[in-house]
Amino acid sequence: EATEALRRRADVLGIPPGNVICTGDIVAYCASPEETARLVADWGCHVIQGNCEQQLAVAAEDCACNFEDGTECAALAKGWYPYANTRMSDRMRAWMGDLPGTLHFDYAGRSFRVVHGGTAIVNRWVFQSERDVLAEEVVLSGADITIAGHSGLPYIAHVGRRVWFNPGVIGMPANDGTAEVWYGLIRAIDGGVLLSTHRLAYDHHTAAAAMRRSGHANGYARTLITGLWPSLDILPPAERETTGQRIRQRTMRLGPRAEGSAEAASVP
């Protein structure tokens, strides 16, 4: 449901498939893993491998999500990942195996790199509050702007002269007590570039019902309704403290490259 809603939103915005980027982990927690993977593949957008694609491509036994042993996230993964693994066709495994691990492109006078989690470690958690991690990652990336996923929370972080842009995810709410999910936009404007995060409403009740029927991820089915994660194991203290607090959409404008300046702003 969320993937279909995002595709409709892209059509409304006039964004062609060739200008759409997916940072991977397409089927994580999903009640319809094969169908969702086919939908993304048939869309024709740019996709990189997340840890889930890497693991599913070779029919590995676990998701390699970087959950600590004994945590609730690790326990839940023993339900949703085998469910996805047993339902994935050879065609989609081959497609996942052929996906690139990263992408590079230039746009609006800036260099971009797309990664899943961290630059060198695909399943690394990179959160906005961890400035030392961000500083390390932007250097490893080498790009003016790095687009990343995996952590599940939308944010735009200015780190020196570089930017780390996590648009959030569409498969799960952002632990802010709302059922909406997230995507990002990149637009050329006035000789520079505008980055923004956006909410996306979709039929989350139908999606949650499908997850409950599947029986593999009922903790996450509740999340689709409540907007609260079933576990906070992966979150640093700062992100844990904001649980249930509505996240605002954000924008960051980077002026023409010659200016070497950036201006960050937010909108309600």
Short mmCIF file of N, CA and C in Angstrom, two decimals, residues 33-177:
data_model
loop_
_atom_site.label_atom_id
_atom_site.label_comp_id
_atom_site.label_asym_id
_atom_site.label_seq_id
_atom_site.Cartn_x
_atom_site.Cartn_y
_atom_site.Cartn_z
N PRO A 33 6.06 -9.46 0.48
CA PRO A 33 7.43 -9.18 0.04
C PRO A 33 7.66 -9.37 -1.44
N GLU A 34 7.19 -10.46 -2.00
CA GLU A 34 7.40 -10.70 -3.43
C GLU A 34 6.69 -9.64 -4.27
N GLU A 35 5.45 -9.34 -3.91
CA GLU A 35 4.67 -8.37 -4.67
C GLU A 35 5.29 -6.97 -4.59
N THR A 36 5.78 -6.61 -3.42
CA THR A 36 6.39 -5.28 -3.26
C THR A 36 7.69 -5.18 -4.05
N ALA A 37 8.49 -6.23 -4.02
CA ALA A 37 9.74 -6.23 -4.79
C ALA A 37 9.44 -6.12 -6.28
N ARG A 38 8.43 -6.83 -6.75
CA ARG A 38 8.07 -6.75 -8.17
C ARG A 38 7.58 -5.36 -8.54
N LEU A 39 6.82 -4.75 -7.64
CA LEU A 39 6.31 -3.40 -7.90
C LEU A 39 7.45 -2.42 -8.08
N VAL A 40 8.45 -2.50 -7.22
CA VAL A 40 9.60 -1.60 -7.32
C VAL A 40 10.41 -1.90 -8.57
N ALA A 41 10.63 -3.18 -8.85
CA ALA A 41 11.41 -3.56 -10.03
C ALA A 41 10.71 -3.10 -11.31
N ASP A 42 9.40 -3.29 -11.37
CA ASP A 42 8.65 -2.91 -12.57
C ASP A 42 8.52 -1.39 -12.70
N TRP A 43 8.65 -0.68 -11.61
CA TRP A 43 8.59 0.79 -11.63
C TRP A 43 9.73 1.34 -12.48
N GLY A 44 10.88 0.72 -12.41
CA GLY A 44 12.02 1.17 -13.20
C GLY A 44 12.82 2.28 -12.56
N CYS A 45 12.67 2.47 -11.25
CA CYS A 45 13.43 3.51 -10.55
C CYS A 45 14.83 2.99 -10.21
N HIS A 46 15.67 3.88 -9.72
CA HIS A 46 17.01 3.50 -9.29
C HIS A 46 16.92 2.86 -7.90
N VAL A 47 17.56 1.72 -7.73
CA VAL A 47 17.54 1.00 -6.46
C VAL A 47 18.95 0.53 -6.14
N ILE A 48 19.35 0.66 -4.87
CA ILE A 48 20.60 0.04 -4.43
C ILE A 48 20.29 -1.07 -3.44
N GLN A 49 21.27 -1.92 -3.21
CA GLN A 49 21.10 -3.00 -2.25
C GLN A 49 21.14 -2.47 -0.82
N GLY A 50 20.16 -2.89 -0.02
CA GLY A 50 20.30 -2.80 1.41
C GLY A 50 20.78 -4.14 1.92
N ASN A 51 20.94 -4.27 3.22
CA ASN A 51 21.35 -5.56 3.76
C ASN A 51 20.33 -6.65 3.45
N CYS A 52 19.04 -6.30 3.42
CA CYS A 52 18.02 -7.30 3.11
C CYS A 52 18.16 -7.84 1.69
N GLU A 53 18.40 -6.96 0.73
CA GLU A 53 18.60 -7.43 -0.65
C GLU A 53 19.83 -8.31 -0.76
N GLN A 54 20.90 -7.93 -0.08
CA GLN A 54 22.12 -8.74 -0.11
C GLN A 54 21.85 -10.14 0.45
N GLN A 55 21.10 -10.21 1.53
CA GLN A 55 20.84 -11.49 2.16
C GLN A 55 19.82 -12.33 1.38
N LEU A 56 18.76 -11.69 0.92
CA LEU A 56 17.74 -12.42 0.17
C LEU A 56 18.27 -12.93 -1.17
N ALA A 57 19.19 -12.21 -1.76
CA ALA A 57 19.74 -12.62 -3.06
C ALA A 57 20.40 -13.98 -2.98
N VAL A 58 20.96 -14.30 -1.82
CA VAL A 58 21.65 -15.59 -1.66
C VAL A 58 20.89 -16.51 -0.71
N ALA A 59 19.65 -16.17 -0.40
CA ALA A 59 18.80 -16.97 0.49
C ALA A 59 19.48 -17.21 1.84
N ALA A 60 20.14 -16.19 2.36
CA ALA A 60 20.79 -16.29 3.67
C ALA A 60 19.75 -16.48 4.77
N GLU A 61 20.18 -16.96 5.91
CA GLU A 61 19.25 -17.32 6.97
C GLU A 61 18.78 -16.15 7.82
N ASP A 62 19.48 -15.02 7.78
CA ASP A 62 19.06 -13.88 8.58
C ASP A 62 19.22 -12.59 7.79
N CYS A 63 18.65 -11.50 8.31
CA CYS A 63 18.59 -10.24 7.57
C CYS A 63 19.86 -9.41 7.65
N ALA A 64 20.77 -9.75 8.57
CA ALA A 64 22.00 -8.97 8.76
C ALA A 64 21.69 -7.49 9.00
N CYS A 65 20.66 -7.24 9.82
CA CYS A 65 20.21 -5.87 10.07
C CYS A 65 21.07 -5.12 11.08
N ASN A 66 21.97 -5.84 11.75
CA ASN A 66 22.82 -5.24 12.77
C ASN A 66 22.06 -5.01 14.08
N PHE A 67 21.07 -5.89 14.35
CA PHE A 67 20.41 -5.88 15.64
C PHE A 67 21.28 -6.65 16.64
N GLU A 68 21.36 -6.16 17.86
CA GLU A 68 22.14 -6.86 18.88
C GLU A 68 21.41 -8.12 19.33
N ASP A 69 22.17 -9.18 19.59
CA ASP A 69 21.59 -10.44 20.06
C ASP A 69 20.82 -10.21 21.36
N GLY A 70 19.67 -10.86 21.44
CA GLY A 70 18.87 -10.77 22.65
C GLY A 70 17.92 -9.60 22.71
N THR A 71 17.97 -8.71 21.73
CA THR A 71 17.07 -7.56 21.73
C THR A 71 15.73 -7.93 21.09
N GLU A 72 14.74 -7.10 21.34
CA GLU A 72 13.42 -7.36 20.77
C GLU A 72 13.45 -7.25 19.25
N CYS A 73 14.24 -6.32 18.71
CA CYS A 73 14.36 -6.20 17.26
C CYS A 73 14.89 -7.49 16.65
N ALA A 74 15.90 -8.08 17.29
CA ALA A 74 16.46 -9.33 16.80
C ALA A 74 15.43 -10.45 16.85
N ALA A 75 14.64 -10.48 17.92
CA ALA A 75 13.61 -11.51 18.04
C ALA A 75 12.54 -11.34 16.97
N LEU A 76 12.12 -10.11 16.73
CA LEU A 76 11.11 -9.86 15.70
C LEU A 76 11.62 -10.20 14.31
N ALA A 77 12.91 -9.98 14.08
CA ALA A 77 13.49 -10.29 12.77
C ALA A 77 13.43 -11.78 12.47
N LYS A 78 13.37 -12.61 13.51
CA LYS A 78 13.26 -14.06 13.30
C LYS A 78 11.88 -14.45 12.79
N GLY A 79 10.97 -13.49 12.79
CA GLY A 79 9.66 -13.72 12.22
C GLY A 79 9.53 -13.17 10.82
N TRP A 80 9.81 -11.86 10.65
CA TRP A 80 9.55 -11.24 9.34
C TRP A 80 10.56 -11.64 8.28
N TYR A 81 11.83 -11.86 8.64
CA TYR A 81 12.81 -12.18 7.60
C TYR A 81 12.59 -13.58 7.01
N PRO A 82 12.44 -14.64 7.81
CA PRO A 82 12.14 -15.94 7.21
C PRO A 82 10.86 -15.93 6.38
N TYR A 83 9.88 -15.16 6.83
CA TYR A 83 8.63 -15.03 6.06
C TYR A 83 8.93 -14.49 4.67
N ALA A 84 9.73 -13.43 4.58
CA ALA A 84 10.10 -12.87 3.28
C ALA A 84 10.96 -13.84 2.48
N ASN A 85 11.87 -14.50 3.15
CA ASN A 85 12.83 -15.38 2.47
C ASN A 85 12.13 -16.55 1.80
N THR A 86 11.11 -17.10 2.44
CA THR A 86 10.41 -18.26 1.87
C THR A 86 9.44 -17.87 0.76
N ARG A 87 9.17 -16.59 0.61
CA ARG A 87 8.22 -16.14 -0.39
C ARG A 87 8.87 -15.42 -1.57
N MET A 88 10.19 -15.36 -1.59
CA MET A 88 10.89 -14.64 -2.64
C MET A 88 11.19 -15.56 -3.82
N SER A 89 10.82 -15.13 -5.02
CA SER A 89 11.04 -15.93 -6.22
C SER A 89 12.49 -15.86 -6.66
N ASP A 90 12.89 -16.83 -7.47
CA ASP A 90 14.25 -16.82 -8.02
C ASP A 90 14.46 -15.57 -8.87
N ARG A 91 13.42 -15.14 -9.57
CA ARG A 91 13.54 -13.95 -10.41
C ARG A 91 13.90 -12.72 -9.57
N MET A 92 13.22 -12.56 -8.44
CA MET A 92 13.47 -11.38 -7.63
C MET A 92 14.79 -11.49 -6.86
N ARG A 93 15.18 -12.71 -6.49
CA ARG A 93 16.51 -12.88 -5.88
C ARG A 93 17.60 -12.46 -6.86
N ALA A 94 17.44 -12.87 -8.11
CA ALA A 94 18.44 -12.50 -9.12
C ALA A 94 18.46 -10.99 -9.33
N TRP A 95 17.28 -10.37 -9.35
CA TRP A 95 17.21 -8.91 -9.50
C TRP A 95 17.92 -8.22 -8.35
N MET A 96 17.67 -8.68 -7.13
CA MET A 96 18.32 -8.09 -5.96
C MET A 96 19.83 -8.26 -6.02
N GLY A 97 20.27 -9.42 -6.47
CA GLY A 97 21.70 -9.68 -6.55
C GLY A 97 22.41 -8.82 -7.56
N ASP A 98 21.68 -8.35 -8.56
CA ASP A 98 22.27 -7.51 -9.61
C ASP A 98 22.25 -6.02 -9.26
N LEU A 99 21.60 -5.65 -8.18
CA LEU A 99 21.52 -4.23 -7.82
C LEU A 99 22.90 -3.71 -7.39
N PRO A 100 23.19 -2.44 -7.66
CA PRO A 100 24.46 -1.87 -7.19
C PRO A 100 24.43 -1.63 -5.68
N GLY A 101 25.61 -1.54 -5.09
CA GLY A 101 25.70 -1.26 -3.67
C GLY A 101 25.66 0.22 -3.34
N THR A 102 25.91 1.06 -4.34
CA THR A 102 25.91 2.51 -4.16
C THR A 102 25.67 3.16 -5.51
N LEU A 103 25.32 4.43 -5.49
CA LEU A 103 25.15 5.22 -6.72
C LEU A 103 25.86 6.55 -6.55
N HIS A 104 26.35 7.09 -7.65
CA HIS A 104 26.95 8.42 -7.68
C HIS A 104 26.30 9.21 -8.81
N PHE A 105 26.01 10.49 -8.57
CA PHE A 105 25.53 11.35 -9.64
C PHE A 105 25.78 12.80 -9.27
N ASP A 106 25.74 13.67 -10.26
CA ASP A 106 25.87 15.11 -10.06
C ASP A 106 24.55 15.78 -10.42
N TYR A 107 24.17 16.79 -9.64
CA TYR A 107 22.90 17.48 -9.87
C TYR A 107 22.99 18.86 -9.23
N ALA A 108 22.54 19.85 -9.97
CA ALA A 108 22.46 21.23 -9.46
C ALA A 108 23.79 21.69 -8.86
N GLY A 109 24.88 21.32 -9.51
CA GLY A 109 26.18 21.78 -9.06
C GLY A 109 26.75 21.06 -7.85
N ARG A 110 26.11 19.96 -7.43
CA ARG A 110 26.59 19.19 -6.27
C ARG A 110 26.82 17.73 -6.66
N SER A 111 27.76 17.10 -5.97
CA SER A 111 27.97 15.67 -6.13
C SER A 111 27.13 14.93 -5.09
N PHE A 112 26.52 13.82 -5.51
CA PHE A 112 25.67 13.02 -4.64
C PHE A 112 26.18 11.59 -4.59
N ARG A 113 25.98 10.96 -3.44
CA ARG A 113 26.22 9.53 -3.31
C ARG A 113 25.04 8.93 -2.57
N VAL A 114 24.60 7.75 -3.02
CA VAL A 114 23.49 7.04 -2.39
C VAL A 114 24.03 5.79 -1.70
N VAL A 115 23.74 5.65 -0.41
CA VAL A 115 24.13 4.47 0.34
C VAL A 115 22.91 3.96 1.10
N HIS A 116 23.03 2.76 1.65
CA HIS A 116 21.90 2.22 2.41
C HIS A 116 21.98 2.64 3.88
N GLY A 117 23.00 2.16 4.58
CA GLY A 117 23.18 2.53 5.98
C GLY A 117 24.36 3.46 6.14
N GLY A 118 25.56 2.87 6.26
CA GLY A 118 26.78 3.66 6.25
C GLY A 118 27.46 3.55 4.91
N THR A 119 28.51 4.32 4.72
CA THR A 119 29.21 4.33 3.44
C THR A 119 29.95 3.03 3.20
N ALA A 120 30.68 2.55 4.20
CA ALA A 120 31.46 1.32 4.06
C ALA A 120 30.76 0.11 4.67
N ILE A 121 29.86 0.34 5.62
CA ILE A 121 29.15 -0.74 6.30
C ILE A 121 27.67 -0.61 5.99
N VAL A 122 27.15 -1.54 5.22
CA VAL A 122 25.80 -1.38 4.67
C VAL A 122 24.74 -1.31 5.76
N ASN A 123 24.95 -2.00 6.89
CA ASN A 123 23.92 -2.04 7.93
C ASN A 123 24.25 -1.15 9.13
N ARG A 124 25.07 -0.15 8.93
CA ARG A 124 25.40 0.75 10.04
C ARG A 124 24.24 1.71 10.31
N TRP A 125 23.93 1.89 11.58
CA TRP A 125 22.92 2.86 11.97
C TRP A 125 23.56 4.24 12.05
N VAL A 126 23.01 5.21 11.34
CA VAL A 126 23.55 6.57 11.35
C VAL A 126 22.40 7.52 11.73
N PHE A 127 22.47 8.05 12.94
CA PHE A 127 21.40 8.90 13.45
C PHE A 127 21.87 10.35 13.59
N GLN A 128 20.92 11.26 13.57
CA GLN A 128 21.23 12.69 13.55
C GLN A 128 21.97 13.15 14.79
N SER A 129 21.69 12.54 15.93
CA SER A 129 22.31 12.99 17.17
C SER A 129 23.77 12.57 17.29
N GLU A 130 24.20 11.62 16.49
CA GLU A 130 25.56 11.08 16.61
C GLU A 130 26.50 11.82 15.66
N ARG A 131 26.92 12.98 16.10
CA ARG A 131 27.69 13.87 15.24
C ARG A 131 29.04 13.29 14.85
N ASP A 132 29.67 12.55 15.74
CA ASP A 132 30.96 11.94 15.41
C ASP A 132 30.81 10.91 14.29
N VAL A 133 29.73 10.14 14.36
CA VAL A 133 29.47 9.15 13.31
C VAL A 133 29.20 9.85 11.99
N LEU A 134 28.38 10.89 12.02
CA LEU A 134 28.09 11.65 10.80
C LEU A 134 29.35 12.25 10.20
N ALA A 135 30.21 12.81 11.04
CA ALA A 135 31.45 13.42 10.55
C ALA A 135 32.32 12.37 9.87
N GLU A 136 32.38 11.19 10.44
CA GLU A 136 33.14 10.10 9.83
C GLU A 136 32.53 9.67 8.50
N GLU A 137 31.21 9.57 8.47
CA GLU A 137 30.54 9.06 7.28
C GLU A 137 30.63 10.02 6.10
N VAL A 138 30.50 11.31 6.33
CA VAL A 138 30.55 12.23 5.19
C VAL A 138 31.94 12.25 4.56
N VAL A 139 32.97 12.03 5.37
CA VAL A 139 34.32 11.95 4.83
C VAL A 139 34.48 10.67 4.01
N LEU A 140 33.99 9.56 4.54
CA LEU A 140 34.06 8.29 3.80
C LEU A 140 33.29 8.38 2.49
N SER A 141 32.15 9.05 2.52
CA SER A 141 31.34 9.18 1.31
C SER A 141 32.05 9.99 0.24
N GLY A 142 32.63 11.12 0.63
CA GLY A 142 33.33 11.97 -0.31
C GLY A 142 32.45 12.85 -1.16
N ALA A 143 31.12 12.71 -1.03
CA ALA A 143 30.19 13.49 -1.84
C ALA A 143 29.76 14.74 -1.10
N ASP A 144 29.28 15.73 -1.85
CA ASP A 144 28.71 16.92 -1.21
C ASP A 144 27.48 16.55 -0.40
N ILE A 145 26.65 15.68 -0.97
CA ILE A 145 25.40 15.27 -0.33
C ILE A 145 25.29 13.75 -0.40
N THR A 146 25.11 13.13 0.76
CA THR A 146 24.92 11.68 0.81
C THR A 146 23.47 11.39 1.16
N ILE A 147 22.84 10.56 0.36
CA ILE A 147 21.46 10.11 0.59
C ILE A 147 21.53 8.72 1.21
N ALA A 148 20.88 8.54 2.36
CA ALA A 148 20.98 7.26 3.07
C ALA A 148 19.63 6.84 3.63
N GLY A 149 19.54 5.58 4.03
CA GLY A 149 18.32 5.05 4.62
C GLY A 149 18.63 4.30 5.91
N HIS A 150 18.02 3.13 6.06
CA HIS A 150 18.28 2.14 7.11
C HIS A 150 17.79 2.54 8.50
N SER A 151 18.05 3.76 8.94
CA SER A 151 17.73 4.11 10.33
C SER A 151 16.24 4.36 10.56
N GLY A 152 15.49 4.67 9.51
CA GLY A 152 14.05 4.80 9.64
C GLY A 152 13.54 6.15 10.10
N LEU A 153 14.44 7.10 10.36
CA LEU A 153 14.03 8.43 10.81
C LEU A 153 14.47 9.48 9.81
N PRO A 154 13.57 10.40 9.41
CA PRO A 154 13.93 11.43 8.43
C PRO A 154 14.70 12.58 9.07
N TYR A 155 15.78 12.99 8.42
CA TYR A 155 16.51 14.17 8.88
C TYR A 155 17.47 14.65 7.80
N ILE A 156 17.87 15.91 7.92
CA ILE A 156 18.85 16.52 7.03
C ILE A 156 19.91 17.14 7.92
N ALA A 157 21.13 16.62 7.86
CA ALA A 157 22.19 17.08 8.75
C ALA A 157 23.29 17.76 7.95
N HIS A 158 23.62 18.99 8.36
CA HIS A 158 24.72 19.72 7.74
C HIS A 158 25.98 19.44 8.56
N VAL A 159 26.98 18.85 7.92
CA VAL A 159 28.21 18.44 8.61
C VAL A 159 29.38 19.11 7.91
N GLY A 160 29.86 20.22 8.46
CA GLY A 160 30.88 20.99 7.77
C GLY A 160 30.32 21.52 6.46
N ARG A 161 31.00 21.23 5.36
CA ARG A 161 30.52 21.65 4.05
C ARG A 161 29.70 20.57 3.35
N ARG A 162 29.44 19.49 4.05
CA ARG A 162 28.71 18.37 3.44
C ARG A 162 27.38 18.14 4.15
N VAL A 163 26.53 17.35 3.49
CA VAL A 163 25.18 17.10 4.01
C VAL A 163 24.90 15.60 3.99
N TRP A 164 24.30 15.13 5.08
CA TRP A 164 23.79 13.76 5.15
C TRP A 164 22.27 13.84 5.16
N PHE A 165 21.65 13.24 4.14
CA PHE A 165 20.21 13.39 3.90
C PHE A 165 19.54 12.02 4.02
N ASN A 166 18.78 11.84 5.09
CA ASN A 166 17.99 10.62 5.25
C ASN A 166 16.52 11.00 5.12
N PRO A 167 15.88 10.63 4.02
CA PRO A 167 14.48 11.03 3.81
C PRO A 167 13.47 10.23 4.61
N GLY A 168 13.93 9.27 5.42
CA GLY A 168 13.00 8.40 6.13
C GLY A 168 12.62 7.22 5.26
N VAL A 169 11.61 6.47 5.69
CA VAL A 169 11.20 5.28 4.95
C VAL A 169 9.69 5.29 4.75
N ILE A 170 9.25 4.56 3.74
CA ILE A 170 7.81 4.47 3.49
C ILE A 170 7.19 3.20 4.05
N GLY A 171 8.02 2.26 4.50
CA GLY A 171 7.50 1.00 5.00
C GLY A 171 7.14 0.99 6.47
N MET A 172 7.48 2.06 7.19
CA MET A 172 7.26 2.09 8.63
C MET A 172 7.19 3.55 9.08
N PRO A 173 6.25 3.90 9.98
CA PRO A 173 6.24 5.26 10.54
C PRO A 173 7.54 5.58 11.27
N ALA A 174 7.73 6.84 11.58
CA ALA A 174 9.01 7.31 12.14
C ALA A 174 9.00 7.42 13.66
N ASN A 175 8.23 6.55 14.33
CA ASN A 175 8.24 6.50 15.80
C ASN A 175 7.80 7.81 16.43
N ASP A 176 6.98 8.57 15.71
CA ASP A 176 6.56 9.88 16.24
C ASP A 176 5.07 9.92 16.60
N GLY A 177 4.45 8.75 16.67
CA GLY A 177 3.05 8.70 17.07
C GLY A 177 2.06 9.01 15.98
#
